[in-house]
């Protein structure tokens, strides 16, 4: 038996014969089942993928499957037991295709990781996946970035986040969530008992929505990694984060880079750091914190003998004498702390719709353990 997938139109979506290195591991147990599904859906079988060797990972990225191709694939996978990870990112599935995949995942109890990023799922897709997550108990990793989810879609996703305790990794970055979404998602985060890693960067959370998200973080006792970078938290959102850091004793990594946090907001975060014992990594780069804000953060560490912080990334600013002396003093107190300020940034294309800034930070103190 060989692997299979469906073309989105009727001409076969993978004209290159399925030779991509991303597709070398997955497979479907049942070529005849797939061919029958293609006939039923009126799509041409992807002949190159029919020749693939079966395996636990099925990656069909950038194939243009479309809704009909997704439906044929979903029918094939309904009773499949060999595929454990499914990557269908960038396939223009739309809400219709998402609904087909969601129905399959209600029945399939083997797939544990799903990537449906960049598929324009919209509200219909959010509704379908929310319903699926109320029933599915095997998915532990779900990537839904870049799907045009807005405040309306957030209501459905919030229901799933509240009720589902099996998903541990959730990516909702590069969407269109606003402050209303922040409120419902914040409540859901507070009640969730399964998530360990949440990425919700590149959205439109500002003061009110940001504060609601931060409040949810303060009440959550399971989340270990949170990425809210490239939003608009501002000082009010930073104040809520500071309070959350005082209450939360589980979070280990927090990324608040590019959030319009100025001196006032930085000092609020510093107040939280002064009491927090569990945070290991904090990224505050590309915020207009100035030297005063950076000094406030470093002073908070200096005053917290029980801090667990291992890596601190501060904005690229002119380093004055006070900040230099503070950094040197903190390095003496915490010799294993990697304290970095500044970055040489370059644009790197992540997908046709995503631009990611990669950093090469400067290092203060011992640089042997620097993380690039």
Coordinates of C-alpha atoms in Angstrom, one line a residue:
X1 CA 0.0 0.0 0.0
X2 CA 1.2 3.5 -0.8
X3 CA 0.6 7.0 0.3
X4 CA -1.8 9.4 -1.4
X5 CA -3.3 12.8 -1.6
X6 CA -5.7 14.7 -3.8
X7 CA -5.3 17.5 -6.2
X8 CA -7.6 20.5 -5.6
X9 CA -8.9 21.0 -9.1
X10 CA -9.1 18.1 -11.5
X11 CA -5.7 18.2 -13.0
X12 CA -3.6 17.1 -10.1
X13 CA -2.0 19.6 -7.8
X14 CA 1.5 18.2 -7.5
X15 CA 3.0 18.4 -11.0
X16 CA 6.6 17.9 -9.7
X17 CA 5.9 14.2 -8.9
X18 CA 5.9 14.6 -5.2
X19 CA 9.7 14.7 -4.9
X20 CA 9.8 17.5 -2.3
X21 CA 12.1 16.7 0.7
X22 CA 9.2 17.8 2.9
X23 CA 7.2 14.7 1.8
X24 CA 9.6 11.9 2.4
X25 CA 8.1 10.4 5.5
X26 CA 4.3 10.2 5.3
X27 CA 1.9 7.8 3.7
X28 CA -1.6 6.4 3.5
X29 CA -2.4 2.8 4.1
X30 CA -4.9 2.1 1.3
X31 CA -4.3 3.2 -2.3
X32 CA -7.7 1.8 -3.4
X33 CA -9.4 3.8 -0.6
X34 CA -7.8 7.0 -1.8
X35 CA -8.6 6.4 -5.5
X36 CA -12.3 5.7 -4.6
X37 CA -12.3 9.0 -2.6
X38 CA -10.9 10.9 -5.6
X39 CA -13.6 9.5 -7.8
X40 CA -16.3 10.4 -5.4
X41 CA -15.0 14.0 -5.0
X42 CA -14.4 14.4 -8.7
X43 CA -10.6 15.2 -8.4
X44 CA -7.7 13.7 -10.3
X45 CA -5.5 11.5 -8.0
X46 CA -2.0 13.0 -7.4
X47 CA -0.1 10.3 -9.1
X48 CA 3.3 11.3 -7.8
X49 CA 2.1 10.9 -4.2
X50 CA 0.6 7.5 -4.9
X51 CA 4.2 6.3 -5.2
X52 CA 5.3 7.5 -1.8
X53 CA 6.5 5.1 0.8
X54 CA 4.2 4.9 3.8
X55 CA 5.3 6.5 7.0
X56 CA 4.0 8.3 10.1
X57 CA 4.4 11.8 8.8
X58 CA 2.3 13.1 5.9
X59 CA 3.4 16.5 4.6
X60 CA 1.6 18.0 1.6
X61 CA 2.6 21.7 1.9
X62 CA 2.0 24.2 -0.9
X63 CA 0.1 21.7 -3.0
X64 CA -3.0 23.7 -3.8
X65 CA -5.3 20.9 -2.8
X66 CA -8.3 23.1 -2.4
X67 CA -11.6 22.1 -0.6
X68 CA -12.3 19.1 -2.9
X69 CA -8.8 17.8 -2.6
X70 CA -9.0 18.1 1.1
X71 CA -12.3 16.2 1.2
X72 CA -10.8 13.3 -0.8
X73 CA -7.8 13.2 1.5
X74 CA -10.0 13.3 4.6
X75 CA -12.1 10.4 3.3
X76 CA -8.9 8.4 2.8
X77 CA -7.6 9.2 6.3
X78 CA -10.8 8.5 8.1
X79 CA -9.8 5.0 9.1
X80 CA -6.1 5.3 8.5
X81 CA -3.8 4.1 11.3
X82 CA -0.4 4.9 9.9
X83 CA -0.3 8.7 9.7
X84 CA 0.5 10.4 13.0
X85 CA 1.5 13.9 11.8
X86 CA -0.4 15.8 9.1
X87 CA 0.9 19.0 7.5
X88 CA -1.5 20.6 5.0
X89 CA -0.2 24.2 5.3
X90 CA -0.7 26.6 2.4
X91 CA -3.3 24.6 0.4
X92 CA -6.2 27.1 0.1
X93 CA -8.5 24.8 1.9
X94 CA -11.0 27.5 3.0
X95 CA -13.7 26.8 5.5
X96 CA -15.1 23.9 3.4
X97 CA -11.8 22.1 3.3
X98 CA -11.3 22.7 7.0
X99 CA -14.7 21.2 7.8
X100 CA -13.8 18.0 5.9
X101 CA -10.5 17.6 7.8
X102 CA -12.2 18.3 11.1
X103 CA -14.8 15.6 10.4
X104 CA -12.0 13.2 9.7
X105 CA -10.2 14.1 12.9
X106 CA -13.4 13.3 14.9
X107 CA -13.1 9.7 13.7
X108 CA -9.3 9.3 13.4
X109 CA -7.7 8.6 16.8
X110 CA -4.1 8.3 15.5
X111 CA -3.1 11.7 14.2
X112 CA -1.5 13.7 17.0
X113 CA 0.0 16.7 15.2
X114 CA -1.8 18.9 12.6
X115 CA -0.6 21.9 10.7
X116 CA -3.2 23.9 8.7
X117 CA -1.4 27.2 8.6
X118 CA -2.1 29.6 5.8
X119 CA -5.3 28.1 4.5
X120 CA -7.8 31.0 4.8
X121 CA -10.0 29.0 7.1
X122 CA -11.9 32.0 8.4
X123 CA -14.9 31.8 10.8
X124 CA -16.2 28.6 9.2
X125 CA -12.9 26.8 9.7
X126 CA -12.7 28.0 13.3
X127 CA -16.2 26.7 14.0
X128 CA -15.4 23.3 12.4
X129 CA -12.1 22.9 14.3
X130 CA -13.7 24.0 17.6
X131 CA -16.4 21.4 17.3
X132 CA -13.7 18.8 16.5
X133 CA -11.6 19.7 19.5
X134 CA -14.6 19.1 21.7
X135 CA -14.5 15.5 20.7
X136 CA -10.9 14.7 19.7
X137 CA -8.6 13.4 22.4
X138 CA -5.4 12.6 20.5
X139 CA -4.2 15.9 19.0
X140 CA -1.4 17.4 21.1
X141 CA 0.0 19.9 18.6
X142 CA -2.2 22.2 16.4
X143 CA -0.9 25.0 14.1
X144 CA -3.5 27.4 12.8
X145 CA -1.5 30.5 12.0
X146 CA -2.3 32.8 9.1
X147 CA -5.9 31.8 8.7
X148 CA -7.7 35.1 8.9
X149 CA -9.3 34.4 12.2
X150 CA -11.0 37.5 13.6
X151 CA -12.9 38.4 16.8
X152 CA -15.9 36.3 15.6
X153 CA -13.7 33.2 15.0
X154 CA -12.1 33.7 18.4
X155 CA -15.4 32.9 20.2
X156 CA -15.5 29.4 18.7
X157 CA -11.8 28.8 19.4
X158 CA -12.2 30.0 23.0
X159 CA -14.8 27.4 23.6
X160 CA -12.4 24.7 22.4
X161 CA -9.5 26.1 24.4
X162 CA -11.7 26.1 27.5
X163 CA -12.9 22.5 27.1
X164 CA -10.0 20.7 25.5
X165 CA -7.3 19.4 27.8
X166 CA -5.3 17.4 25.4
X167 CA -3.8 20.0 23.0
X168 CA -0.4 21.0 24.5
X169 CA 0.9 23.2 21.6
X170 CA -1.3 25.8 19.9
X171 CA -0.2 28.3 17.2
X172 CA -2.7 31.1 16.5
X173 CA -0.2 33.7 15.2
X174 CA -0.5 35.8 12.1
X175 CA -4.3 36.2 12.4
X176 CA -6.7 39.1 12.8
X177 CA -7.6 38.9 16.5
X178 CA -8.5 42.2 18.1
X179 CA -9.4 43.3 21.7
X180 CA -12.7 41.4 21.8
X181 CA -10.8 38.3 20.9
X182 CA -8.3 39.1 23.6
X183 CA -11.1 39.1 26.2
X184 CA -12.6 35.8 25.2
X185 CA -9.3 34.1 24.7
X186 CA -8.0 35.4 28.0
X187 CA -10.9 33.9 29.8
X188 CA -10.3 30.6 28.0
X189 CA -6.6 30.6 28.8
X190 CA -7.4 31.1 32.5
X191 CA -9.6 28.0 32.5
X192 CA -7.5 25.8 30.2
X193 CA -5.7 22.8 31.9
X194 CA -3.7 21.4 29.0
X195 CA -1.8 24.0 27.0
X196 CA 1.9 24.2 27.6
X197 CA 2.9 26.4 24.6
X198 CA 0.8 29.2 23.0
X199 CA 1.9 31.3 20.1
X200 CA -0.4 34.3 19.4
X201 CA 2.0 36.8 17.9
X202 CA 1.3 39.1 14.9
X203 CA -2.3 39.9 15.9
X204 CA -4.0 43.1 16.8
X205 CA -4.2 43.0 20.6
X206 CA -4.0 46.4 22.2
X207 CA -4.5 47.7 25.7
X208 CA -7.9 46.2 26.6
X209 CA -7.4 42.8 24.8
X210 CA -3.8 42.6 25.9
X211 CA -4.7 43.2 29.5
X212 CA -7.4 40.4 29.3
X213 CA -4.8 38.0 27.8
X214 CA -2.3 38.8 30.6
X215 CA -5.0 38.3 33.2
X216 CA -5.7 34.9 31.8
X217 CA -2.0 34.1 32.0
X218 CA -1.9 35.0 35.7
X219 CA -4.6 32.5 36.4
X220 CA -3.2 29.7 34.3
X221 CA -1.1 27.0 36.0
X222 CA 0.0 24.9 33.1
X223 CA 1.3 27.2 30.3
X224 CA 5.1 27.2 30.0
X225 CA 5.7 29.1 26.8
X226 CA 3.9 32.2 25.6
X227 CA 4.7 34.3 22.5
X228 CA 2.7 37.5 22.2
X229 CA 5.3 39.4 20.1
X230 CA 4.3 41.8 17.4
X231 CA 1.1 43.0 19.0
X232 CA 0.3 46.4 20.6
X233 CA 0.3 45.6 24.3
X234 CA 1.6 49.1 25.2
X235 CA 2.0 50.2 28.8
X236 CA -1.5 49.0 30.0
X237 CA -0.9 45.5 28.6
X238 CA 2.6 45.5 30.1
X239 CA 1.1 46.5 33.5
X240 CA -1.2 43.5 33.3
X241 CA 1.8 41.3 32.4
X242 CA 3.7 42.5 35.4
X243 CA 0.8 41.5 37.7
X244 CA 0.6 38.1 35.9
X245 CA 4.3 37.5 36.5
X246 CA 3.7 38.1 40.2
X247 CA 1.0 35.5 40.4
X248 CA 2.2 32.9 37.8
X249 CA 4.6 30.3 39.1
X250 CA 4.7 28.0 36.0
X251 CA 5.6 30.1 32.9
X252 CA 9.2 29.6 31.7
X253 CA 9.4 31.6 28.4
X254 CA 7.8 34.9 27.5
X255 CA 8.2 36.9 24.3
X256 CA 6.8 40.4 24.4
X257 CA 9.1 41.9 21.7
X258 CA 7.6 44.6 19.4
X259 CA 4.7 45.6 21.7
X260 CA 5.1 49.3 22.1
X261 CA 6.2 49.0 25.7
X262 CA 7.9 52.2 26.9
X263 CA 9.6 53.1 30.1
X264 CA 6.4 53.0 32.1
X265 CA 5.4 49.6 30.8
X266 CA 8.9 48.2 31.3
X267 CA 8.9 49.2 34.9
X268 CA 5.6 47.3 35.4
X269 CA 7.1 44.2 33.9
X270 CA 10.1 44.7 36.2
X271 CA 7.9 44.7 39.2
X272 CA 6.6 41.3 38.2
X273 CA 10.2 40.0 37.6
X274 CA 11.1 41.2 41.1
X275 CA 8.8 38.6 42.5
X276 CA 8.8 35.8 39.9
X277 CA 10.8 32.7 40.5
X278 CA 10.1 30.5 37.5
X279 CA 10.6 32.5 34.3
X280 CA 13.7 31.3 32.5
X281 CA 13.6 33.4 29.3
X282 CA 12.3 36.9 28.6
X283 CA 12.4 38.7 25.3
X284 CA 11.7 42.4 25.3
X285 CA 13.5 43.5 22.2
X286 CA 12.3 46.2 19.9
X287 CA 10.3 48.1 22.5
X288 CA 10.9 51.8 23.2
X289 CA 12.0 51.2 26.8
X290 CA 15.0 53.5 26.7
X291 CA 17.9 53.1 29.2
X292 CA 15.6 53.8 32.1
X293 CA 13.3 51.0 31.3
X294 CA 16.2 48.6 30.7
X295 CA 17.8 49.6 34.0
X296 CA 14.5 49.0 35.8
X297 CA 14.3 45.4 34.5
X298 CA 17.9 44.7 35.4
X299 CA 17.5 46.2 38.9
X300 CA 14.5 43.9 39.4
X301 CA 16.7 40.9 38.7
X302 CA 19.3 42.3 41.0
X303 CA 16.7 42.5 43.8
X304 CA 15.4 38.9 43.2
X305 CA 17.8 36.4 44.6
X306 CA 15.5 33.6 43.7
X307 CA 15.0 34.5 40.0
X308 CA 15.1 31.6 37.6
X309 CA 15.9 33.8 34.6
X310 CA 18.6 32.3 32.3
X311 CA 18.2 34.5 29.2
X312 CA 17.2 38.1 29.0
X313 CA 16.9 40.0 25.7
X314 CA 16.7 43.8 25.9
X315 CA 16.2 46.4 23.2
X316 CA 19.0 47.8 21.1
X317 CA 19.8 51.1 22.8
X318 CA 22.8 53.2 23.4
X319 CA 24.3 51.7 26.5
X320 CA 25.1 54.3 29.2
X321 CA 27.3 53.9 32.2
X322 CA 24.5 53.1 34.6
X323 CA 23.2 50.2 32.5
X324 CA 26.7 48.9 31.9
X325 CA 27.4 48.8 35.6
X326 CA 24.1 47.2 36.4
X327 CA 24.7 44.5 33.8
X328 CA 28.2 43.8 35.3
X329 CA 26.8 43.6 38.8
X330 CA 24.0 41.2 37.8
X331 CA 26.5 39.0 36.0
X332 CA 28.4 38.7 39.2
X333 CA 25.3 37.7 41.1
X334 CA 24.0 35.4 38.4
X335 CA 27.1 34.1 36.4
X336 CA 24.9 31.7 34.3
X337 CA 22.6 34.5 33.2
X338 CA 22.8 35.4 29.5
X339 CA 22.0 39.1 29.3
X340 CA 21.8 40.4 25.7
X341 CA 20.9 43.8 24.4
X342 CA 20.5 44.9 20.8
X343 CA 20.3 42.9 17.6
X344 CA 21.4 43.0 14.0
X345 CA 18.1 42.3 12.2
X346 CA 17.5 41.0 8.7
X347 CA 14.3 40.2 6.9
X348 CA 13.8 36.5 6.2
X349 CA 10.8 35.2 4.2
X350 CA 8.9 32.6 6.2
X351 CA 6.1 32.1 3.8
X352 CA 4.4 34.1 1.0
X353 CA 2.5 36.1 3.6
X354 CA 5.0 36.1 6.6
X355 CA 8.1 38.1 7.2
X356 CA 10.2 37.1 10.3
X357 CA 12.9 39.1 11.9
X358 CA 15.8 37.0 13.0
X359 CA 18.2 38.4 15.6
X360 CA 21.9 38.2 16.2
X361 CA 22.1 39.7 19.7
X362 CA 25.1 41.3 21.4
X363 CA 26.1 39.6 24.6
X364 CA 27.0 41.2 27.9
X365 CA 29.3 39.1 30.1
X366 CA 30.3 35.5 29.4
X367 CA 29.3 34.7 25.8
X368 CA 30.4 31.0 25.7
X369 CA 26.8 29.9 26.1
X370 CA 25.3 32.5 23.8
X371 CA 22.2 31.3 21.9
X372 CA 22.2 32.6 18.3

